[in-house]
Coordinates of C-alpha atoms in Angstrom, one line a residue:
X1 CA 23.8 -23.0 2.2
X2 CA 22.0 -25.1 -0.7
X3 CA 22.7 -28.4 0.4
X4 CA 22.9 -27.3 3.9
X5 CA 19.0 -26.7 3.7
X6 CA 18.6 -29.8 1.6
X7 CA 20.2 -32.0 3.7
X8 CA 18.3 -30.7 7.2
X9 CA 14.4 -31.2 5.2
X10 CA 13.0 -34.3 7.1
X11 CA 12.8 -36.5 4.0
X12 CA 9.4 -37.5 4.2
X13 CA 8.6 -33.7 4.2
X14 CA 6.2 -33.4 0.8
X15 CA 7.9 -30.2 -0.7
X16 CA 5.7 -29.7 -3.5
X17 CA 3.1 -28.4 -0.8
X18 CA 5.1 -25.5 -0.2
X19 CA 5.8 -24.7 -3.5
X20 CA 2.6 -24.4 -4.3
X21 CA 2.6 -22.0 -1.2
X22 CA 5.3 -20.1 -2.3
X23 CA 3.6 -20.1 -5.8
X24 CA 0.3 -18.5 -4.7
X25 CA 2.0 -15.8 -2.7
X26 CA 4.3 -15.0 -5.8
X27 CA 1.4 -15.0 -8.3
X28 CA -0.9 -12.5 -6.1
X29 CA 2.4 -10.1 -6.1
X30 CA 3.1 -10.1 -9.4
X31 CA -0.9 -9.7 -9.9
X32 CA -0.7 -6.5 -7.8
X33 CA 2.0 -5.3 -9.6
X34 CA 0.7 -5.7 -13.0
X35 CA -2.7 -4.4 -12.4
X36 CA -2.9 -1.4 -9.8
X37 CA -1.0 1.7 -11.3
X38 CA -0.6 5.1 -9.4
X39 CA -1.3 7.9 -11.2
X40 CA 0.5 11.0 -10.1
X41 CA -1.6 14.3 -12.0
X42 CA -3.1 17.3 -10.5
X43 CA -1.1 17.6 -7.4
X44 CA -2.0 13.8 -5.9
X45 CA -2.2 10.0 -6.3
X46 CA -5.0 8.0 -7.3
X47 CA -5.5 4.1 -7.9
X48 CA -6.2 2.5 -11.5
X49 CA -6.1 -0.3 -13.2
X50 CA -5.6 -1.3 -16.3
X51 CA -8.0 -3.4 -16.7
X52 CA -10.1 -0.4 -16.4
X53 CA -8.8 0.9 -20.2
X54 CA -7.6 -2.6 -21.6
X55 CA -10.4 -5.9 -21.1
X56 CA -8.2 -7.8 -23.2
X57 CA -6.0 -8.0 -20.6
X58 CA -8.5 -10.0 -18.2
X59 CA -6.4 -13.2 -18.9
X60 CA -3.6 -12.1 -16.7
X61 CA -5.8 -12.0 -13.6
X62 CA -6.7 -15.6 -14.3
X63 CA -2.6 -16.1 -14.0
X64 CA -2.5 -14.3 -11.4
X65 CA -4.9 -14.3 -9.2
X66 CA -4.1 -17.5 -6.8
X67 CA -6.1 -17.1 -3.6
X68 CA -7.8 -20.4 -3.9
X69 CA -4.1 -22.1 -4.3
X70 CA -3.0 -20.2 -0.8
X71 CA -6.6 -21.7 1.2
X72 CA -6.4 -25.4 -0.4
X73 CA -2.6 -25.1 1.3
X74 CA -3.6 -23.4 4.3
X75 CA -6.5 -26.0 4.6
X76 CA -4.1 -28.8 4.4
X77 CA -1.4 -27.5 6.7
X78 CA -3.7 -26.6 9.2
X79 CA -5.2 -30.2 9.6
X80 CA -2.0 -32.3 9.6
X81 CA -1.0 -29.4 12.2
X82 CA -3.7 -29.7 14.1
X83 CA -3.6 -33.5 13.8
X84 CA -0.1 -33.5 15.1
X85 CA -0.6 -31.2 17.6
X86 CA -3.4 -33.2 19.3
X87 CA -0.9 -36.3 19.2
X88 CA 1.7 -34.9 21.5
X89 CA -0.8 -33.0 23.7
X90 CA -1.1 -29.4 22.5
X91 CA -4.4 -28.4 23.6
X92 CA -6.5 -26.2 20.9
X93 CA -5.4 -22.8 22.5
X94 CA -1.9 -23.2 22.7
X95 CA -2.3 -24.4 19.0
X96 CA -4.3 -21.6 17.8
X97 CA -2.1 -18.9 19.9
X98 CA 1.3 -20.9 17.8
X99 CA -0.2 -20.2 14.3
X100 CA -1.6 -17.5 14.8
X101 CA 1.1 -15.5 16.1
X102 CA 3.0 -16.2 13.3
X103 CA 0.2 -13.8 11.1
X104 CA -0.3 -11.2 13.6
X105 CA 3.6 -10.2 14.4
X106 CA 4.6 -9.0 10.8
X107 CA 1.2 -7.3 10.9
X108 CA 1.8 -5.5 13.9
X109 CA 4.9 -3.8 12.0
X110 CA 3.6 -3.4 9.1
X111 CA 0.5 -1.3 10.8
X112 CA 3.1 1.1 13.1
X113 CA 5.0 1.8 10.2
X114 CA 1.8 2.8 8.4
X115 CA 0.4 4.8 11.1
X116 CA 3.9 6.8 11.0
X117 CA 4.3 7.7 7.4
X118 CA 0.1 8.2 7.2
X119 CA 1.3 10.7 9.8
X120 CA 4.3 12.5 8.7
X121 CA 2.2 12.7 4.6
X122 CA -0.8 14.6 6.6
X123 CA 1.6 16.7 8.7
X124 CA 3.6 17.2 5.4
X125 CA 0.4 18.8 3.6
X126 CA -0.6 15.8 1.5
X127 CA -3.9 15.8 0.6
X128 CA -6.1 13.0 2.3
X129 CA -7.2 11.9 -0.9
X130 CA -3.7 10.5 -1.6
X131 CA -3.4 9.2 1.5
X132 CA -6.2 7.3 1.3
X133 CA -5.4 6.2 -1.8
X134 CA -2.1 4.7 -0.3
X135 CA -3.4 3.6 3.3
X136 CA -6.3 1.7 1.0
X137 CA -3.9 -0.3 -1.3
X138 CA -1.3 -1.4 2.2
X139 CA -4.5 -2.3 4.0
X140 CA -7.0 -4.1 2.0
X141 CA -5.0 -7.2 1.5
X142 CA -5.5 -7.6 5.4
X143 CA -9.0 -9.1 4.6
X144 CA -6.9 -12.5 3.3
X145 CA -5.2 -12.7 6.8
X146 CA -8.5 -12.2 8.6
X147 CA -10.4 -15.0 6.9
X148 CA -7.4 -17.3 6.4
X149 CA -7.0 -16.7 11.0
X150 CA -11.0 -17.9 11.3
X151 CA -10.6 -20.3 8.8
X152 CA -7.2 -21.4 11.1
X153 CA -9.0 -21.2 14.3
X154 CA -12.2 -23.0 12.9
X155 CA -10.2 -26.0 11.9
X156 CA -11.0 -28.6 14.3
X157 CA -14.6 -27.6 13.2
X158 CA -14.5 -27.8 9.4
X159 CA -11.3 -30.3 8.9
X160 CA -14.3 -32.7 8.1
X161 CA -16.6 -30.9 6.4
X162 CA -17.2 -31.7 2.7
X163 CA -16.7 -29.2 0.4
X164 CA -19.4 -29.0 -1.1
X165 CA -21.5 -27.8 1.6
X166 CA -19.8 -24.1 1.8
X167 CA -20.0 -24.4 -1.9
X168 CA -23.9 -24.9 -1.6
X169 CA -24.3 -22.1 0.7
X170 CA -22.3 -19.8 -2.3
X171 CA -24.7 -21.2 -5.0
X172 CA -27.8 -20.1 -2.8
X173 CA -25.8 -16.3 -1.9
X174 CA -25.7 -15.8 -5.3
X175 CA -28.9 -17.2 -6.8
X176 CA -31.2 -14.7 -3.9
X177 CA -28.7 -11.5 -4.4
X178 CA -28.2 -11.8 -8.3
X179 CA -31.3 -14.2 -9.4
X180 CA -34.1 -12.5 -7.1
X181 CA -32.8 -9.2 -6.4
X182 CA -32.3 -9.7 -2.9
X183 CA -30.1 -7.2 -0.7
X184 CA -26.4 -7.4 -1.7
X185 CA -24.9 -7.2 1.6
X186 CA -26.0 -10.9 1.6
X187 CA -22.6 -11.8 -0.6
X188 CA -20.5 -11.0 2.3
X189 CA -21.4 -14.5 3.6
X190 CA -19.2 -15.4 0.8
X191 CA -16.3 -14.7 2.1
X192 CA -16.6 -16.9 4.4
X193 CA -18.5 -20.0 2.4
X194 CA -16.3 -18.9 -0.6
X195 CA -12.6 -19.6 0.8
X196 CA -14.0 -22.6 2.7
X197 CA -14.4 -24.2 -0.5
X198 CA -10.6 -24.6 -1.0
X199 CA -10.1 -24.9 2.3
X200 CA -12.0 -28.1 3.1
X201 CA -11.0 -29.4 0.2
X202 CA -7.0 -29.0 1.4
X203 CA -8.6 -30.5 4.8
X204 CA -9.7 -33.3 2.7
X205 CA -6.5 -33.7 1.3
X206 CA -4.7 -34.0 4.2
X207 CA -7.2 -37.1 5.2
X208 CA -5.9 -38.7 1.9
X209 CA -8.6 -37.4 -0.8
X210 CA -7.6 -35.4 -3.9
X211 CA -4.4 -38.2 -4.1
X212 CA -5.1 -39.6 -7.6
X213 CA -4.6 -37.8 -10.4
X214 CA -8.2 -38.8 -12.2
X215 CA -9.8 -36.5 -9.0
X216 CA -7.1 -33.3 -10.1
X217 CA -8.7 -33.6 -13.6
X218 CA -12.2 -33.7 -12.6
X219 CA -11.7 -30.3 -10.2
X220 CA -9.8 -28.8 -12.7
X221 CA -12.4 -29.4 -15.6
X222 CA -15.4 -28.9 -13.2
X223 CA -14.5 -25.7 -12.6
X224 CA -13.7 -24.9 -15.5
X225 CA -16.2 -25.6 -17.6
X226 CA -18.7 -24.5 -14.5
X227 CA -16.4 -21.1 -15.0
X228 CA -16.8 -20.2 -18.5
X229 CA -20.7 -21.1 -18.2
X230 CA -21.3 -18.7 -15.2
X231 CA -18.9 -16.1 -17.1
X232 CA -20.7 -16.8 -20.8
X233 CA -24.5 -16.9 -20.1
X234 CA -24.6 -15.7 -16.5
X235 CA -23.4 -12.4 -16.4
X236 CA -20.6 -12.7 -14.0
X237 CA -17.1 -10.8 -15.0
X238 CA -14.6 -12.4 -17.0
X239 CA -12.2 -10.8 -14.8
X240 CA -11.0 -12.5 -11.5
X241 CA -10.0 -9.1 -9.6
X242 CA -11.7 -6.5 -9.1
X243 CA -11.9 -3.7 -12.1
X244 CA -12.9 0.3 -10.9
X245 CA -16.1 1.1 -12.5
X246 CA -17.5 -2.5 -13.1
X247 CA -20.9 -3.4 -11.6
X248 CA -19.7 -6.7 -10.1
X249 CA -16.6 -7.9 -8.5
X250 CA -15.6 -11.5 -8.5
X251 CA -14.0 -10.8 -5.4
X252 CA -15.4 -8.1 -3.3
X253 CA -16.9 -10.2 -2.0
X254 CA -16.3 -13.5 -3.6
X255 CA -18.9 -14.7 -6.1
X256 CA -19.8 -18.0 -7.5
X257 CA -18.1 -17.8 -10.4
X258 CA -14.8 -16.9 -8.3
X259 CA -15.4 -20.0 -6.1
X260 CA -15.8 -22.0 -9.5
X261 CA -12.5 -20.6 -10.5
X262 CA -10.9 -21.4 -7.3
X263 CA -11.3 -25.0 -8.0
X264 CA -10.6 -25.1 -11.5
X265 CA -7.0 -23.5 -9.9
X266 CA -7.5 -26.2 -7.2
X267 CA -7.4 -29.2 -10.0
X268 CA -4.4 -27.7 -11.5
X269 CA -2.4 -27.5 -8.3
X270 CA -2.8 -31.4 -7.6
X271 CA -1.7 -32.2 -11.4
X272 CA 1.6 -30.3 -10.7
X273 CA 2.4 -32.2 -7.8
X274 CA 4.0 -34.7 -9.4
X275 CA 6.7 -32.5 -11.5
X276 CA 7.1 -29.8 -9.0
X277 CA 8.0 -33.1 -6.7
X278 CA 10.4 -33.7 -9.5
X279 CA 11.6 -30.1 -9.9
X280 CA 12.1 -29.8 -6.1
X281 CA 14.9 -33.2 -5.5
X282 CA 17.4 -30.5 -7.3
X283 CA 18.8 -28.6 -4.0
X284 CA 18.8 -25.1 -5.8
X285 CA 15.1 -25.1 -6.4
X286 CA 14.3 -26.5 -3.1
X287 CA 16.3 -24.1 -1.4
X288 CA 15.0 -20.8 -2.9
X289 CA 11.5 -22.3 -2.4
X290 CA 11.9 -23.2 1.1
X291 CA 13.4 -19.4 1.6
X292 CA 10.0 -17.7 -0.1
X293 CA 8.1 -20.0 2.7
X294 CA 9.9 -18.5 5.5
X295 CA 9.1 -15.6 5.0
X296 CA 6.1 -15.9 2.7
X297 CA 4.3 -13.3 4.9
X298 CA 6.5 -10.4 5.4
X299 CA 6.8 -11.0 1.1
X300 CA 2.8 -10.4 0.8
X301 CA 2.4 -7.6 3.4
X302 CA 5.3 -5.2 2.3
X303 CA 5.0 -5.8 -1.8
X304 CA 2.6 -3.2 -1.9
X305 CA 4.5 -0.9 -0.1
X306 CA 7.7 -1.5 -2.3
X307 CA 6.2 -0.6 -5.3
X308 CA 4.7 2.6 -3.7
X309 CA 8.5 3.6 -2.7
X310 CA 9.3 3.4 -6.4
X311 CA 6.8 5.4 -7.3
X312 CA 7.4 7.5 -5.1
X313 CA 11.5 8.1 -5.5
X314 CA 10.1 8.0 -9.5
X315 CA 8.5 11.0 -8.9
X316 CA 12.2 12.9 -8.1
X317 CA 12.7 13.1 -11.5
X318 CA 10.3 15.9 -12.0
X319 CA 8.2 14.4 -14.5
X320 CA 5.4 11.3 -14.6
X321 CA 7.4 8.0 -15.9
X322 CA 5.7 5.7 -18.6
X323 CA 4.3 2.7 -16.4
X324 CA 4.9 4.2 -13.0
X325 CA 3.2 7.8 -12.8
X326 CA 0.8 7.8 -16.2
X327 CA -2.2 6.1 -16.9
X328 CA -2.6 2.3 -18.1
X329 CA -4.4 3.0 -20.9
X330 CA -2.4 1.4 -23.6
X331 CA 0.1 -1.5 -24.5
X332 CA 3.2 0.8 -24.2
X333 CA 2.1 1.3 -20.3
X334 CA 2.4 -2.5 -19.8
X335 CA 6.0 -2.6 -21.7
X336 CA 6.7 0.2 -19.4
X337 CA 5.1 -1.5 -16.2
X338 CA 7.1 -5.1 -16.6
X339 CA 10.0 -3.3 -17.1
X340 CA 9.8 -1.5 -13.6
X341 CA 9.4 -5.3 -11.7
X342 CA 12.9 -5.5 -11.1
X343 CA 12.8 -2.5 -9.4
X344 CA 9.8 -3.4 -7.0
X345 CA 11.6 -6.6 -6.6
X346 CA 15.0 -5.0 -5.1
X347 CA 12.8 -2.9 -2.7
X348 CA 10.5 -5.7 -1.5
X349 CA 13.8 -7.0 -0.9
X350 CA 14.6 -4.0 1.5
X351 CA 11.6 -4.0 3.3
X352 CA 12.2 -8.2 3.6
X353 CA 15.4 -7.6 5.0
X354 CA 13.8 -5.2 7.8
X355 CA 10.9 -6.7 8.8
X356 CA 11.4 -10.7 8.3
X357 CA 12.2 -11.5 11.8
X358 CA 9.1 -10.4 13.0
X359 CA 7.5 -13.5 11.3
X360 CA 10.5 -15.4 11.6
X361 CA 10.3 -14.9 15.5
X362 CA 12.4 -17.0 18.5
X363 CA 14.1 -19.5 17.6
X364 CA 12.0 -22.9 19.1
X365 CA 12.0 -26.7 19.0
X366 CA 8.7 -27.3 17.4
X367 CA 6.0 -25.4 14.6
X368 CA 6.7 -24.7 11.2
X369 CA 10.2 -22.9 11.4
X370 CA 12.6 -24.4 13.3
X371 CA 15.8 -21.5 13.0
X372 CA 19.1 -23.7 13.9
X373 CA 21.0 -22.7 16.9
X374 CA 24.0 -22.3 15.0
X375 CA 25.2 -19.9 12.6
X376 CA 26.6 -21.8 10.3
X377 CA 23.4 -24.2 10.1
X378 CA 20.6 -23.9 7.5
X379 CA 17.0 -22.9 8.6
X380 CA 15.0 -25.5 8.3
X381 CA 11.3 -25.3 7.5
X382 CA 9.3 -27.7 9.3
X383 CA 5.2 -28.6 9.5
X384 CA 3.6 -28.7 12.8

C-alpha cells in the first residue's frame, strides 16, 4: 500500500503543501483536545478550559492553534486550482460547485447525526443546558468552513490581491473598536479581512512569491516581533484561543494580534518546506500524510465529537475521571488529559471509518482525489 501510493503521486506534485495541510488540521485537534474539558457535576455538562485556571499554559495554544497554516494552504490550492481549471475550460461555477461540495457533504452528516442524538438527549430528559453545551462545541468549528467556502468562491477576486490590504483593513477594525471605543460588532469584519491575510498570501505563493527562504524569515520575524509588541504594550491576550471569562478573544472574532500571529505561523511554514520536502521522499511518511489529506475534513468535523463519546462512556464508571469529568484546574488534570488522547484518537478513528466517504465521494477523473478504479490500486491524491 506504501509504495503503491508513492509510486501513483505525479512526481512533480509538491508534497510538503499537504503536509503542512495535514499539519494544521492535526494541530487544531490536538488544540481542542488539550484545552476544552467537560465537566460532569450537579447532574449536567458544562464547557471549561484550562486556560481558564492555569495562564501558564497559554504557550500551548501558540502550538496549537494553526488556522493561519490551513488559509495560506487553502489560499494556494485554490489558485493553482482555479488556474488549472480555467486552462482546460471549467467555467467558475462548475469550479466552485467541485470544491465546494467536497466541504458541504461530510457537513451534511455530520449535522443529521447531530440533529438525532440532540433529539434522543431532550427526549431522554437531559437538561438543555447540557445539550447546549454539546451542540455548541460540534458546531462552532463550522465558522472555519464558512469563511474558508467565501474565501474559495471569492478566489478569482482576491488570487491577486496583496496581502497587505485585508491586513490594513484589520489594523483600522481594531484601532476604531479598541483605540476609540467604537462599537464592537465592527470586529466581525475581521473574520473576513483577518483569514484573507494568509490567504492572499498562499495566492501569492502560488504566483511564485514567498519562494526564497530570506522572505519565510522576514514573515516569520514580522510577525513575531509585531506579535509580542501588540501582546506586551497593547493589551491584546497572550492567548491565541479563546479563554471563558477573559475580556477579549484573539479569535472571536479575529484580532490584530491574531492576524500578526498568523503570519509569524505563515514564515514558519515556508522555512519547513525544505525538510518536510526531505522527510516526505521516504514512502512511509508520504503515505500516512497523503491518507490525513484525504480525509482531512471528516478528521476536523467528527474530533469533537469523539472525545465527547469518551466522556460520555467515562461516565459509566459511576464516578468523574481525573482529566475527563473534573475540572482543569491543576497540573495533574493535564497528566490526566494527555493520557486520555489515545483514547479520543481510536474513536475519531470510528467515526472516520463511518463517515469518510461522504468527503471522499464518487470516484472521478479529475479534482483533488482521484480513488483508483481498482481494488488493489492506491488512492491517489491529486490538485485540481
Amino acid at each position: 500500500m506504501v509504495r503503491r501510493i508513492d509510486a501513483a503521486t505525479p512526481h512533480d506534485r509538491d508534497r510538503a503543501v499537504d503536509a503542512l495541510r495535514a499539519l494544521a488540521i492535526l494541530g487544531v485537534v490536538l488544540g481542542h483536545w488539550l484545552v476544552t474539558a467537560l465537566i460532569a457535576d450537579t447532574g449536567s455538562v458544562r464547557a471549561a478550559s484550562p486556560l481558564q485556571h492555569m495562564p501558564e499554559l497559554v504557550p500551548v495554544s501558540w502550538l496549537f492553534q494553526t488556522l493561519a497554516v490551513f488559509f495560506l494552504v487553502g489560499g494556494e490550492m485554490g489558485a493553482r486550482s482555479y488556474a488549472a481549471a480555467r486552462a482546460r475550460g471549467v467555467t467558475y461555477g462548475q469550479w466552485t460547485g467541485a470544491r465546494t461540495s467536497r466541504l458541504f457533504r461530510p457537513v451534511a452528516a455530520l449535522l443529521v447525526v447531530w440533529t438525532v442524538i440532540a433529539g434522543v438527549l431532550l427526549a431522554s430528559g437531559v437538561g438543555i443546558g447540557t445539550v447546549h453545551a454539546l451542540l455548541k462545541l460540534v458546531l462552532s468549528p463550522l465558522w472555519f468552513l464558512l469563511v474558508l467556502t467565501a474565501l474559495t468562491a471569492a478566489t478569482p477576486l482576491v488570487a491577486r490581491l496583496h496581502p497587505l490590504w485585508p491586513l490594513a483593513v484589520v489594523v483600522h477594525v481594531d484601532l476604531i473598536r479598541f483605540g476609540l471605543g467604537g462599537p464592537a460588532c465592527l470586529g466581525w469584519i475581521n473574520v473576513a479581512a483577518g483569514w484573507l491575510v494568509p490567504y492572499c498570501l498562499g495566492a501569492t505563493w502560488a504566483r511564485g512569491g514567498l519562494r526564497s527562504r530570506a522572505t519565510g524569515w522576514a514573515v516569520l520575524l514580522t510577525g513575531a516581533a509585531a506579535t509580542a509588541g501588540l501582546v506586551l504594550w497593547a493589551g491584546y491576550p497572550a492567548s491565541m484561543v479563546g479563554v471563558p471569562g477573559s475580556r477579549i478573544s484573539n479569535l472571536d472574532p479575529p484580532t490584530l494580534a491574531a492576524v500578526t500571529f498568523g503570519l509569524a505561523q505563515c514564515g514558519a511554514a515556508r522555512l519547513l518546506l525544505g525538510p518536510l520536502r526531505r522527510i516526505l521522499r521516504r514512502p512511509a511518511a508520504w503515505a500516512a500524510v497523503a491518507l490525513v489529506n484525504l480525509s482531512a475534513m471528516t478528521v476536523f468535523l467528527w474530533h469533537q465529537t469523539a472525545m465527547m463519546a469518551v466522556t460520555a462512556l467515562g461516565l459509566l464508571a459511576g464516578e468523574a475521571l481525573p482529566g475527563l469529568h473534573t475540572v482543569p484546574g491543576d497540573p495533574q488534570w493535564v497528566l490526566a488529559r494527555l493520557a486520555w488522547l489515545p483514547a479520543f484518537a481510536v474513536a475519531l478513528l470510528v467515526c472516520w471509518a463511518a463517515f469518510r466517504k461522504y468527503e471522499e465521494g464518487r470516484p472521478r477523473r479529475s479534482g483533488r482525489v482521484v480513488r483508483a478504479s481498482r481494488p488493489d490500486r492506491a488512492p491517489v491524491v491529486r490538485r485540481a
